[in-house]
PDB file of C-alpha atoms in Angstrom:
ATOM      1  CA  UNK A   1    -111.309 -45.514 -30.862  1.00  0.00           C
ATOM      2  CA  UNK A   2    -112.114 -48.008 -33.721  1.00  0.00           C
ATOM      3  CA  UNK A   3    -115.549 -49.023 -33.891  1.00  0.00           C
ATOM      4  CA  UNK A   4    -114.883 -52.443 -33.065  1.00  0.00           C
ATOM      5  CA  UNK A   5    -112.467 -53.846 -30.949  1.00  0.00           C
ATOM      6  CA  UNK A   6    -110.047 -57.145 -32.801  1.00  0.00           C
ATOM      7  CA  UNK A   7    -108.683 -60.121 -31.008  1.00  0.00           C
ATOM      8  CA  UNK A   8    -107.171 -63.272 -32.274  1.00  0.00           C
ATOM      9  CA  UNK A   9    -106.978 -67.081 -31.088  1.00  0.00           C
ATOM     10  CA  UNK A  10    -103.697 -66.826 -29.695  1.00  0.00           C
ATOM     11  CA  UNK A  11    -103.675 -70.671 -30.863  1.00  0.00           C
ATOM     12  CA  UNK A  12    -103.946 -69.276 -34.538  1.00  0.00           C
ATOM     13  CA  UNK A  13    -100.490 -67.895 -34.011  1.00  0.00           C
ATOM     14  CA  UNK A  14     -98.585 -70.355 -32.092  1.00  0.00           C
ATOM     15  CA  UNK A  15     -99.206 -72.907 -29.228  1.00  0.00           C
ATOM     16  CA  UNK A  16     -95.902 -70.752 -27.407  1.00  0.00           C
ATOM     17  CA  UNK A  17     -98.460 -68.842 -25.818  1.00  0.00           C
ATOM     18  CA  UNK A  18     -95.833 -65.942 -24.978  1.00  0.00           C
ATOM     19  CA  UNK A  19     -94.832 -65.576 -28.768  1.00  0.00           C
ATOM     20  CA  UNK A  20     -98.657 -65.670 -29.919  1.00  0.00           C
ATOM     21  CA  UNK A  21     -99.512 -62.607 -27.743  1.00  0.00           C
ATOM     22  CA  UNK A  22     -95.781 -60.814 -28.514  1.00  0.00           C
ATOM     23  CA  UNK A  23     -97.129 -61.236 -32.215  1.00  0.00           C
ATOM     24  CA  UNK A  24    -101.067 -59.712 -31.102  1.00  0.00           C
ATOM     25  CA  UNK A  25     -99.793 -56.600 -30.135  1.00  0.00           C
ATOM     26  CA  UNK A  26     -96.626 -56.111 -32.434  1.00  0.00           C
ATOM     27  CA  UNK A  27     -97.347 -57.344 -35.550  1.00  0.00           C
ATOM     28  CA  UNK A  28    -101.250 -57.140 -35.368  1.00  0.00           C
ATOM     29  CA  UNK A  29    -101.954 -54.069 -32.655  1.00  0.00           C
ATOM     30  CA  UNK A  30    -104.253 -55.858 -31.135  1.00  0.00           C
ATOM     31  CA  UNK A  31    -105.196 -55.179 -27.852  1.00  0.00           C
ATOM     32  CA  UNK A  32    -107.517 -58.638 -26.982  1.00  0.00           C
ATOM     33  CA  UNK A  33    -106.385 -62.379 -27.591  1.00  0.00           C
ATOM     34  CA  UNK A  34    -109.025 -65.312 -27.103  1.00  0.00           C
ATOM     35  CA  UNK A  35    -107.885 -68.456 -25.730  1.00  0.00           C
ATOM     36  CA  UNK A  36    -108.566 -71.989 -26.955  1.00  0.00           C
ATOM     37  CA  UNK A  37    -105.101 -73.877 -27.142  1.00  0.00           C
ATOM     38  CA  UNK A  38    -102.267 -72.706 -25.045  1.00  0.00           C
ATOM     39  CA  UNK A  39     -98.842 -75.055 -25.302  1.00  0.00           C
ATOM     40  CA  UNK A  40    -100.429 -77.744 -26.580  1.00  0.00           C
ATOM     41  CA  UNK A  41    -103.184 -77.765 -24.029  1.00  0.00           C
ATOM     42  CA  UNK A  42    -106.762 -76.868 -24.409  1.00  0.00           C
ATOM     43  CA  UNK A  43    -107.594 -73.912 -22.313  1.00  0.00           C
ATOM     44  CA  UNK A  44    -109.714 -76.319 -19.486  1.00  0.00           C
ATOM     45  CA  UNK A  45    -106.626 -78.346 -19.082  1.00  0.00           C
ATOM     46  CA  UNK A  46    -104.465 -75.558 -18.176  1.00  0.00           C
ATOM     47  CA  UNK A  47    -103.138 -76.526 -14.626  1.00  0.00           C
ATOM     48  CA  UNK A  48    -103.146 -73.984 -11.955  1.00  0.00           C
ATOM     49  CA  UNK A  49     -99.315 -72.764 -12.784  1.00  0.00           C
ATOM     50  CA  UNK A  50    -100.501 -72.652 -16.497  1.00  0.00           C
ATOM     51  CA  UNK A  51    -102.609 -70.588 -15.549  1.00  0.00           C
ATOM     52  CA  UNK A  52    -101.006 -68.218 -13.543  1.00  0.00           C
ATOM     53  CA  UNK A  53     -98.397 -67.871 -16.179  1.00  0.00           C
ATOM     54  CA  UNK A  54    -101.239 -67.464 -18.993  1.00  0.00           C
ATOM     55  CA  UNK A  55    -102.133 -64.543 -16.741  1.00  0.00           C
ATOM     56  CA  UNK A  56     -99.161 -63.241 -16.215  1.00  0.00           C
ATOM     57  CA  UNK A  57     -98.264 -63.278 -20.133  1.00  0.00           C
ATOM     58  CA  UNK A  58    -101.481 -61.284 -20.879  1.00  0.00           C
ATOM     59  CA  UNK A  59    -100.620 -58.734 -18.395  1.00  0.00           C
ATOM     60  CA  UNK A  60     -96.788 -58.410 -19.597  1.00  0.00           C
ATOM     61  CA  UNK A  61     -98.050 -57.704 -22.956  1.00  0.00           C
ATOM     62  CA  UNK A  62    -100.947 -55.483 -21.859  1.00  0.00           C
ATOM     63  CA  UNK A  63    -103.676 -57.632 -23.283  1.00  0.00           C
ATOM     64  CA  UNK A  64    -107.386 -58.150 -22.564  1.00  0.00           C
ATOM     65  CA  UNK A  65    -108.755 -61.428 -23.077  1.00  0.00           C
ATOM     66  CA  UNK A  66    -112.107 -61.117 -25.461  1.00  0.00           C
ATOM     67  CA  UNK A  67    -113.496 -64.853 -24.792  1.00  0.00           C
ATOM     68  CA  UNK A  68    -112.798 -68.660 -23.313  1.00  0.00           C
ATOM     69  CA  UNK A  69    -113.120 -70.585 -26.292  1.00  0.00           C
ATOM     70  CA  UNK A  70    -113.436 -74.026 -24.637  1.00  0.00           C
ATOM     71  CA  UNK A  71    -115.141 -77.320 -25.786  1.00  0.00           C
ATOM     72  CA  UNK A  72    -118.221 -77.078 -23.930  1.00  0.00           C
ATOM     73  CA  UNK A  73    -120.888 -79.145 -25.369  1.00  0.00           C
ATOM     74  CA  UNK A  74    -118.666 -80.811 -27.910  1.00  0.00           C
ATOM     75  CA  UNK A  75    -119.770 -83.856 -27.851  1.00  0.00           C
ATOM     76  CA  UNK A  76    -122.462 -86.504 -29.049  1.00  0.00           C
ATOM     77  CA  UNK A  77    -125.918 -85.881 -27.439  1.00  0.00           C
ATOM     78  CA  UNK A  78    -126.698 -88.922 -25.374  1.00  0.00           C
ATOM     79  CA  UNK A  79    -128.897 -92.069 -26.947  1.00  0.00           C
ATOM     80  CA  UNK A  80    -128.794 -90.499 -30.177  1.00  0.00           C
ATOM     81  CA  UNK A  81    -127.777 -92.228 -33.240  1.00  0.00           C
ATOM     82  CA  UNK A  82    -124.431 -91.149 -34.518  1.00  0.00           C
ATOM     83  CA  UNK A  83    -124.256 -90.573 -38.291  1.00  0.00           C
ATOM     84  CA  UNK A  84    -122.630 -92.967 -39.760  1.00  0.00           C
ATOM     85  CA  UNK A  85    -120.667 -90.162 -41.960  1.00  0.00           C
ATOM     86  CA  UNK A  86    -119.294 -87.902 -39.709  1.00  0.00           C
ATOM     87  CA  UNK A  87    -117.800 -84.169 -40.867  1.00  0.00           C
ATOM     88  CA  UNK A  88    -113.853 -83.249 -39.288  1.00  0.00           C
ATOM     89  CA  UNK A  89    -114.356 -83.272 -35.743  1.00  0.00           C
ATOM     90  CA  UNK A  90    -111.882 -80.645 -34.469  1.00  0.00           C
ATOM     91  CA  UNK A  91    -111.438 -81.127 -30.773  1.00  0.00           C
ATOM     92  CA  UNK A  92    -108.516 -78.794 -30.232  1.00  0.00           C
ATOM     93  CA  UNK A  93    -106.432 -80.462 -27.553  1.00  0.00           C
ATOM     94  CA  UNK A  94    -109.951 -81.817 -25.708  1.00  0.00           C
ATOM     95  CA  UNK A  95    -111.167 -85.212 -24.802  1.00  0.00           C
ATOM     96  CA  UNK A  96    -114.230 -84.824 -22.566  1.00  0.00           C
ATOM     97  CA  UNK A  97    -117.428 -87.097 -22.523  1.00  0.00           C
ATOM     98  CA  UNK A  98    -120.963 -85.795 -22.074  1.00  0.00           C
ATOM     99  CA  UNK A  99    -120.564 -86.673 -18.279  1.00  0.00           C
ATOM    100  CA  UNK A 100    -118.035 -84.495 -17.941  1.00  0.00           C
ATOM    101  CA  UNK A 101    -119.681 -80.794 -18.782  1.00  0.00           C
ATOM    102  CA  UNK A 102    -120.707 -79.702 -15.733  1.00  0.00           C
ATOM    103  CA  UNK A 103    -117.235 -79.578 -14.626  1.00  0.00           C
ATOM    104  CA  UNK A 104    -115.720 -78.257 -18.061  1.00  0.00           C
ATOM    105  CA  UNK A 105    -118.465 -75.443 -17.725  1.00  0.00           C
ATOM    106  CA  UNK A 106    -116.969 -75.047 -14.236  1.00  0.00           C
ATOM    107  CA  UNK A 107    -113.489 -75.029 -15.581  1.00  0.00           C
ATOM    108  CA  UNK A 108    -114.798 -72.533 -18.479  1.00  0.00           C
ATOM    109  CA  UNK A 109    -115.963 -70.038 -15.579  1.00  0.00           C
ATOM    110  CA  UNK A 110    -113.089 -70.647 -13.500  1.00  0.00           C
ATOM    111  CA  UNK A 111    -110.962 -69.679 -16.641  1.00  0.00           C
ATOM    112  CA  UNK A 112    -113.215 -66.404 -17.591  1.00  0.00           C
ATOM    113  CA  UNK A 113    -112.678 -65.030 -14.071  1.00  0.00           C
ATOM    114  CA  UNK A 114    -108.941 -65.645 -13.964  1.00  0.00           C
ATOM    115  CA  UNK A 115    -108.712 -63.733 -16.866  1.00  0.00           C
ATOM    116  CA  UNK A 116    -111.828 -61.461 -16.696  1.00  0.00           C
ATOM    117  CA  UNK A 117    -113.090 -62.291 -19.828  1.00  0.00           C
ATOM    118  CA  UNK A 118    -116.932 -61.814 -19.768  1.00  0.00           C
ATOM    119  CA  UNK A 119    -117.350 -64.612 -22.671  1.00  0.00           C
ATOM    120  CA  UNK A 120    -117.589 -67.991 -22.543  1.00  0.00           C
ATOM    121  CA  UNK A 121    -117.713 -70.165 -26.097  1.00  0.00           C
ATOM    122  CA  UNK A 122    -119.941 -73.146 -26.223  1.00  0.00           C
ATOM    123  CA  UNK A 123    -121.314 -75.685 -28.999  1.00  0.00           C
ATOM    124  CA  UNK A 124    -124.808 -77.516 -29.500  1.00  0.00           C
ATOM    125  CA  UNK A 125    -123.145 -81.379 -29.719  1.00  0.00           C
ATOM    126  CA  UNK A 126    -122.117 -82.883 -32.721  1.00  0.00           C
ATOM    127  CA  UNK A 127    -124.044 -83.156 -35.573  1.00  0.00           C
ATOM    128  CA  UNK A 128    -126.974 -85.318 -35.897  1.00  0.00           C
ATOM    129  CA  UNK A 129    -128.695 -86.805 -39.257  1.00  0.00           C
ATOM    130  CA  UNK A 130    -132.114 -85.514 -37.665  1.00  0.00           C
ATOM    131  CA  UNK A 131    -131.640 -83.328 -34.104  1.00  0.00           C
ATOM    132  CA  UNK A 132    -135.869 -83.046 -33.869  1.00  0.00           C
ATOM    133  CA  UNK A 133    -136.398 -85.429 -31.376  1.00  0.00           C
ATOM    134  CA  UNK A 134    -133.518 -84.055 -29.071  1.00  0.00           C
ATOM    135  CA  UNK A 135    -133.678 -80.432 -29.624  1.00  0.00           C
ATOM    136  CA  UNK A 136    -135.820 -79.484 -26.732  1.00  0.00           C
ATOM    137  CA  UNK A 137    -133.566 -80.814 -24.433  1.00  0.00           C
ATOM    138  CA  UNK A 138    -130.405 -79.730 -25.964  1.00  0.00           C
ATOM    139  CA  UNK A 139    -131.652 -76.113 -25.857  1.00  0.00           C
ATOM    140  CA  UNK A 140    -132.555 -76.659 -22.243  1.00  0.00           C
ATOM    141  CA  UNK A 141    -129.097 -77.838 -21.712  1.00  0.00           C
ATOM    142  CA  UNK A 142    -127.763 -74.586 -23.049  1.00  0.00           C
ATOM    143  CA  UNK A 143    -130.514 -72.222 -21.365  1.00  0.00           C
ATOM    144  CA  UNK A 144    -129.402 -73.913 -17.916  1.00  0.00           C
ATOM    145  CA  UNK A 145    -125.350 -73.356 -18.713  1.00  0.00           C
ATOM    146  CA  UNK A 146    -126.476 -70.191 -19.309  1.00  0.00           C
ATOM    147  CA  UNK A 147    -128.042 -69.530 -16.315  1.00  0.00           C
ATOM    148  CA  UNK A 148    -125.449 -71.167 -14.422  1.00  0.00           C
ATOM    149  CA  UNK A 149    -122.742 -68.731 -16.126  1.00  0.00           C
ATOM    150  CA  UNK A 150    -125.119 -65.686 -15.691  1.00  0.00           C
ATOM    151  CA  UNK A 151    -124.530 -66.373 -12.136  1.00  0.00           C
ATOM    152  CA  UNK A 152    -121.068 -65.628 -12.159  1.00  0.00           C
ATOM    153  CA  UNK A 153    -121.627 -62.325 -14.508  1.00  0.00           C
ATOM    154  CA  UNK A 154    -120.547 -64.526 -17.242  1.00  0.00           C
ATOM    155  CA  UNK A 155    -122.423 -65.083 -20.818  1.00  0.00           C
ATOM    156  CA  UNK A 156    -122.150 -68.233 -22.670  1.00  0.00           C
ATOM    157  CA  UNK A 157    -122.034 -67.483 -26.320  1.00  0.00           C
ATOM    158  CA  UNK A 158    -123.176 -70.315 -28.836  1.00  0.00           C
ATOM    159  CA  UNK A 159    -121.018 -70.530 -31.917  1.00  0.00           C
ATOM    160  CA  UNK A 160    -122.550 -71.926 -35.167  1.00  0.00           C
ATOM    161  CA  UNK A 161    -120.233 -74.792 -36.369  1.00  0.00           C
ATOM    162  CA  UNK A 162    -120.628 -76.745 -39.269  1.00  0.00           C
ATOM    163  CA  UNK A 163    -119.519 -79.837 -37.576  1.00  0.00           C
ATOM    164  CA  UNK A 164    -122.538 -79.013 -34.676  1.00  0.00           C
ATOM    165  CA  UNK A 165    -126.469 -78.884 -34.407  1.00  0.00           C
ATOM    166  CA  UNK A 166    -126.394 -75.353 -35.073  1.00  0.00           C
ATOM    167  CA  UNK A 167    -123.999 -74.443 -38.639  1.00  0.00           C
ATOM    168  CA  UNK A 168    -125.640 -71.427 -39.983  1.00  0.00           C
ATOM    169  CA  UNK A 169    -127.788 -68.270 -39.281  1.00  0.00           C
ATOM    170  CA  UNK A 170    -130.355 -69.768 -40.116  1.00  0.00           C
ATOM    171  CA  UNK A 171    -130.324 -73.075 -37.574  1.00  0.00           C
ATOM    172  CA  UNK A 172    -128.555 -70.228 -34.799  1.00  0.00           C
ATOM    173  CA  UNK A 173    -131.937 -67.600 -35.406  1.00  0.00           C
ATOM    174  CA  UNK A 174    -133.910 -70.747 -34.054  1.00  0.00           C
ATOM    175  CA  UNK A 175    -132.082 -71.661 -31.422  1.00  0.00           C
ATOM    176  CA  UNK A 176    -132.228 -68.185 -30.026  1.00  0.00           C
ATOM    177  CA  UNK A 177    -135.580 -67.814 -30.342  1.00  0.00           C
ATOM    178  CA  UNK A 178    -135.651 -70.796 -28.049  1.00  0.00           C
ATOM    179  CA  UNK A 179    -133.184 -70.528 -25.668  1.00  0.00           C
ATOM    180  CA  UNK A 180    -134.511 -66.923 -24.019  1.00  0.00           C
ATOM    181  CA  UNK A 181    -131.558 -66.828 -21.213  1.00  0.00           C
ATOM    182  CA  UNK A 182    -130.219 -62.699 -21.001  1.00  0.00           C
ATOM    183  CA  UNK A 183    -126.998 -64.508 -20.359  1.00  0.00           C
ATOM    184  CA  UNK A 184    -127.274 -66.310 -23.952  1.00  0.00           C
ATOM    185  CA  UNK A 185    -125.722 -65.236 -27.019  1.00  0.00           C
ATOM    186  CA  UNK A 186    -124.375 -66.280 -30.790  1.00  0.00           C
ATOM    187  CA  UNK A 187    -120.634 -66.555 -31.288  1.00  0.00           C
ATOM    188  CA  UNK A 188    -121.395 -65.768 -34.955  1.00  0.00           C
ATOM    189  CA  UNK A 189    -118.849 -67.246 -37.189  1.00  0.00           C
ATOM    190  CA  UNK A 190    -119.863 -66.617 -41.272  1.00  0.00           C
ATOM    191  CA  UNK A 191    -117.043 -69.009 -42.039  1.00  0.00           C
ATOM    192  CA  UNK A 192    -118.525 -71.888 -40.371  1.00  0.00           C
ATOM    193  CA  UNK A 193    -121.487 -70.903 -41.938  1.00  0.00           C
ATOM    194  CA  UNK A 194    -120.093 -71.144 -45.478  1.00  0.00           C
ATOM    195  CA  UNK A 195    -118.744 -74.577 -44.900  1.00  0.00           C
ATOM    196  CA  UNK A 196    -122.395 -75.785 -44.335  1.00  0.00           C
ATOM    197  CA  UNK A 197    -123.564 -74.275 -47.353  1.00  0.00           C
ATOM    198  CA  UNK A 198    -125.113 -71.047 -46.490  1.00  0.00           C
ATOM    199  CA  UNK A 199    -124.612 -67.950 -47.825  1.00  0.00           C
ATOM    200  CA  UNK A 200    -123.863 -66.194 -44.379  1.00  0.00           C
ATOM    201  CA  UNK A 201    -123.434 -62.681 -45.541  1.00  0.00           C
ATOM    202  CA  UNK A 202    -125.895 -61.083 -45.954  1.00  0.00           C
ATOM    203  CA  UNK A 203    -128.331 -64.537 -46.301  1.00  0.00           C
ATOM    204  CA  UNK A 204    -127.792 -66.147 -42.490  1.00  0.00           C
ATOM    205  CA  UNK A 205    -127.047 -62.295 -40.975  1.00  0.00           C
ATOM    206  CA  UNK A 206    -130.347 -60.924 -42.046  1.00  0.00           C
ATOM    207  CA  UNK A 207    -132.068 -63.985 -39.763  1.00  0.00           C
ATOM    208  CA  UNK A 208    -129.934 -63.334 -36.676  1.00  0.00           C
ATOM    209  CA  UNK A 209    -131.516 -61.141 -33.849  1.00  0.00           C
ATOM    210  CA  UNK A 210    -128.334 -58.267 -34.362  1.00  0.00           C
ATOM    211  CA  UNK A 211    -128.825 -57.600 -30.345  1.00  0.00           C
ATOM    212  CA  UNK A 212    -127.666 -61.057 -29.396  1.00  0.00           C
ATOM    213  CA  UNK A 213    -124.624 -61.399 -31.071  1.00  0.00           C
ATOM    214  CA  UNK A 214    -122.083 -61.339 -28.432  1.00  0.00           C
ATOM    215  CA  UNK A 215    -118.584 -62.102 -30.349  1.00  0.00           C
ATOM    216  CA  UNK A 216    -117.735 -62.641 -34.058  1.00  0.00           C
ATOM    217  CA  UNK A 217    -115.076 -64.612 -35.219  1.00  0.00           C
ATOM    218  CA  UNK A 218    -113.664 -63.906 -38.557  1.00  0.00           C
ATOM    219  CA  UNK A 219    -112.373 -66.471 -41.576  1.00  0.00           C
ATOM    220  CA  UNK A 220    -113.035 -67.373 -45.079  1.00  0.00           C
ATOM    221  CA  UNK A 221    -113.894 -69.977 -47.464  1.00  0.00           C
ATOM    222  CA  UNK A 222    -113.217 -71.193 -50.875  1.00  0.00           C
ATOM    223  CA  UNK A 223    -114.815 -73.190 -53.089  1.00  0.00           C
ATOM    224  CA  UNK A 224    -112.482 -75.924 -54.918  1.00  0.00           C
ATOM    225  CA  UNK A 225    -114.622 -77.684 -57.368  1.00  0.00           C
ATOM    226  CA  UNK A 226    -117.294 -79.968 -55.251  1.00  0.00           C
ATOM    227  CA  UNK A 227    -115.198 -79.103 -52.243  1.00  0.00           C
ATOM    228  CA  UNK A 228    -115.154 -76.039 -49.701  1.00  0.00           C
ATOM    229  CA  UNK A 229    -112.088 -75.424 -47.840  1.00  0.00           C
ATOM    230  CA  UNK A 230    -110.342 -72.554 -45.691  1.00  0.00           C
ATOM    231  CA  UNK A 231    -109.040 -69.685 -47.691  1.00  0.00           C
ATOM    232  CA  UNK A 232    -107.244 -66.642 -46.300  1.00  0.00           C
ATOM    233  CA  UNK A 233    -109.925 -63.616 -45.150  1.00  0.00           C
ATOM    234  CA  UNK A 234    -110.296 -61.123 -48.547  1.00  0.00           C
ATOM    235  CA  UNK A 235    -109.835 -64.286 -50.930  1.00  0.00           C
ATOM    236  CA  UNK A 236    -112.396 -66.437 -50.221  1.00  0.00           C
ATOM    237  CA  UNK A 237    -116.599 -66.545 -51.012  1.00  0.00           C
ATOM    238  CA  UNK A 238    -117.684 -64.457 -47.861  1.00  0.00           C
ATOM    239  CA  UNK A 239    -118.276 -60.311 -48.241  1.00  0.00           C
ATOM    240  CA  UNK A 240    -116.285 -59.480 -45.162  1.00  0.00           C
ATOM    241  CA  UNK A 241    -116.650 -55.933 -46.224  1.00  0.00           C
ATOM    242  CA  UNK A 242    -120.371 -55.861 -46.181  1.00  0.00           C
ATOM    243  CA  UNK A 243    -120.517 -57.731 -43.143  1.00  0.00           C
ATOM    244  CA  UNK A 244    -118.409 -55.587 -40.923  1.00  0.00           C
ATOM    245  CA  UNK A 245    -120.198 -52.299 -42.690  1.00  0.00           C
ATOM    246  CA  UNK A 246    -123.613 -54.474 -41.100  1.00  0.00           C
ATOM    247  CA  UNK A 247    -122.632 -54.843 -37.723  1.00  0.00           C
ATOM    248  CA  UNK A 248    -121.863 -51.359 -37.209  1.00  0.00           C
ATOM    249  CA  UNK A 249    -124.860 -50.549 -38.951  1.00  0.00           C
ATOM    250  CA  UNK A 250    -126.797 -52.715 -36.668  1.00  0.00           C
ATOM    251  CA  UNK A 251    -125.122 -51.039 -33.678  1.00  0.00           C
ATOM    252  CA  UNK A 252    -122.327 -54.264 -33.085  1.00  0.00           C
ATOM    253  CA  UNK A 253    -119.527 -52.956 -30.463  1.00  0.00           C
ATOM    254  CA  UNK A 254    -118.082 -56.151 -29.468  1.00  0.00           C
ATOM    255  CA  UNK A 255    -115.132 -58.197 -30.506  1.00  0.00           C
ATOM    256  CA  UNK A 256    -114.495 -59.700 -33.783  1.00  0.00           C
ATOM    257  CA  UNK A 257    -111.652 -62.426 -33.826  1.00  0.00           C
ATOM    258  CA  UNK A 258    -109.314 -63.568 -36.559  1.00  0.00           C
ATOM    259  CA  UNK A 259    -109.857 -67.429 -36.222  1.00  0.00           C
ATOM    260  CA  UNK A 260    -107.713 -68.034 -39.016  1.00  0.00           C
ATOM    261  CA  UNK A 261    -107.921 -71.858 -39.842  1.00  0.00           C
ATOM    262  CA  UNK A 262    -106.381 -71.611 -43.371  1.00  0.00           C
ATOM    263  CA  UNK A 263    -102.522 -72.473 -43.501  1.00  0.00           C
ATOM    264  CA  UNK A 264    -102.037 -71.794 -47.114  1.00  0.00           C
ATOM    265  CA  UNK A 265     -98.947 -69.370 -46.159  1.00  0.00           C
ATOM    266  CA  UNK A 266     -96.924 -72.711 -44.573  1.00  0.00           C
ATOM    267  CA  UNK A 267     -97.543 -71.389 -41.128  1.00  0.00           C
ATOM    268  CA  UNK A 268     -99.843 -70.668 -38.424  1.00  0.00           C
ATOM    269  CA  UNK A 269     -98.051 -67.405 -37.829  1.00  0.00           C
ATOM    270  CA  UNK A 270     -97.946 -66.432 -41.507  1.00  0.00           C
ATOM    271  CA  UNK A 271    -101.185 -67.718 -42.489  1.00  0.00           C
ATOM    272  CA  UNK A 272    -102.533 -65.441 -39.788  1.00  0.00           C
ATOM    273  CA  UNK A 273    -100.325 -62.600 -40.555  1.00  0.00           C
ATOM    274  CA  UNK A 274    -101.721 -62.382 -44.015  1.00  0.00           C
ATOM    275  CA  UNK A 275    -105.493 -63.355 -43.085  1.00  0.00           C
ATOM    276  CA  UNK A 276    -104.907 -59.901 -40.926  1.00  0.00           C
ATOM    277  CA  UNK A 277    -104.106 -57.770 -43.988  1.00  0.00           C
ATOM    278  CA  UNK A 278    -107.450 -59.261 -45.533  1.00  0.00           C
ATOM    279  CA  UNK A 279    -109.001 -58.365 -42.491  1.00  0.00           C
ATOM    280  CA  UNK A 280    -107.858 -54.905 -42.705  1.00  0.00           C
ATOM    281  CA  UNK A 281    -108.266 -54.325 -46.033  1.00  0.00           C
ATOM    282  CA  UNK A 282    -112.158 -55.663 -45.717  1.00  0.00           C
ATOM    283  CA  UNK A 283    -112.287 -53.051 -43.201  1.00  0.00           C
ATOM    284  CA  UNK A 284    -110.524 -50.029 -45.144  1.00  0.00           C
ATOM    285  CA  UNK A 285    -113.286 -50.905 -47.746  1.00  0.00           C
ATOM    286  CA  UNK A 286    -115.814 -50.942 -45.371  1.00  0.00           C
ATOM    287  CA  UNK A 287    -115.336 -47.276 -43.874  1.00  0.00           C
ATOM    288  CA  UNK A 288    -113.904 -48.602 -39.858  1.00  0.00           C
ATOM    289  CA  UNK A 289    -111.316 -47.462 -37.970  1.00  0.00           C
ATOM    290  CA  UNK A 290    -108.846 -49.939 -37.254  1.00  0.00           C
ATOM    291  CA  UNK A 291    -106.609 -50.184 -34.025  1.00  0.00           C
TER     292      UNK A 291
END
């Protein structure tokens, strides 16, 4: 068995849903695919024969599904000013207002039964100039989606996003310490990290409480002058190689997901395909087992 399991955003492939897991298993042996984007649609917004065919796709090709990647908590936090310079906003096929998460956290662990996926993604709202004021009750927004999820034998899993309230290891190590929920975890992402400016291996990981990271997602950045941009896994700023060797180190068993998000190789498909060989090569040098 390899000492961590590998799953991809099917979206990262292709919106064709079918072809993206046909492509997971043949040309990647995975054996997990996470869902954000299927055909166009954002995983929430699947209707119920969606759905059923999303299942029956992932059964064909004898796939697991490692996490629901939805939008929940995408959005601008209530009465707050909104910056006047706002980063990319990538909403990934979703359009809902603050009003509406309750019911896209229902949809989320609607989804994560269909499809028995123990993981549910969320975010900490957009990005304010200063969150002070509002982070008390943003965390007890997330400790009581957590809850709510917890419930249902599902755990929410906050992913630090450049674009969010929480970017790096750093902001995420506070946030944990504050939201205390068993069914609350990080969806730790070093690339998203990078983009903010952090150093996330091993600056941001050495912050992070290693027994509440429930899924990692995997890309890379470049630096381009004053700019930072997406760069295929292996050629970009982040030690991928001395992460991975650190989370088995730290005792890490989970998932960790190619969440491509460069397209230097013209394609989703091909981008991804070679962001893989990165990924495997990062873990030939770091010692693991691959599938």
């Amino acid at each position: 068995m390899p000492t961590f399991e590998f799953s991809v955003l099917s979206d990262e492939i292709s919106q064709d849903f079918g072809h993206a897991c046909e492509v997971a298993v043949s040309k990647f042996g995975m054996r997990w695919i996470e869902l954000r984007t299927l055909w166009d649609k954002n995983i929430v917004e699947l209707d119920s024969s969606e759905v059923a065919e999303a299942a029956r796709l992932v059964r064909k090709h004898g796939l697991r599904v490692s996490c629901i990647a939805g939008p929940l908590y995408k959005v601008d936090w209530p009465g707050a000013p909104v910056p006047a310079h706002n980063e990319q906003r990538d909403h990934f096929n979703a359009s809902f207002t603050f009003d509406q998460q309750d019911e896209v956290l229902d949809r989320s662990i609607s989804r994560a039964k269909t499809f028995t996926a123990s993981r549910v993604r969320c975010f900490d709202f957009w990005r304010l100039d200063d969150q002070g004021p509002y982070r008390a009750a943003m965390n007890l927004a997330l400790q009581n989606a957590a809850e709510r999820a917890g419930r249902q034998g599902i755990t929410l899993v906050l992913e630090n996003e450049h674009a969010c309230n929480t970017a790096t290891g750093a902001e995420a190590a506070q946030v944990l310490a504050q939201v205390q929920s068993k069914h609350f975890m990080l969806n730790w992402d070093p690339g998203n990290a990078a983009m903010a400016g952090e150093v996330p291996f091993p600056g941001g990981y050495d912050l992070l409480p290693k027994d509440r990271i429930g899924l990692c997602h995997c890309k890379d950045v470049a630096i381009n002058g004053s700019a930072r941009e997406w760069a295929q896994v292996g050629k970009g700023i982040i030690d991928w190689a001395g992460q991975f060797v650190a989370l088995k180190r730290d005792g890490y068993r989970g998932v960790i997901s190619l969440e491509t998000h460069w397209r230097g190789a013209g394609s989703p498909e091909a981008s991804s395909i070679q962001s893989w060989e990165g990924m495997k090569a990062a873990c030939d040098k770091a010692d693991l087992r691959m599938p």
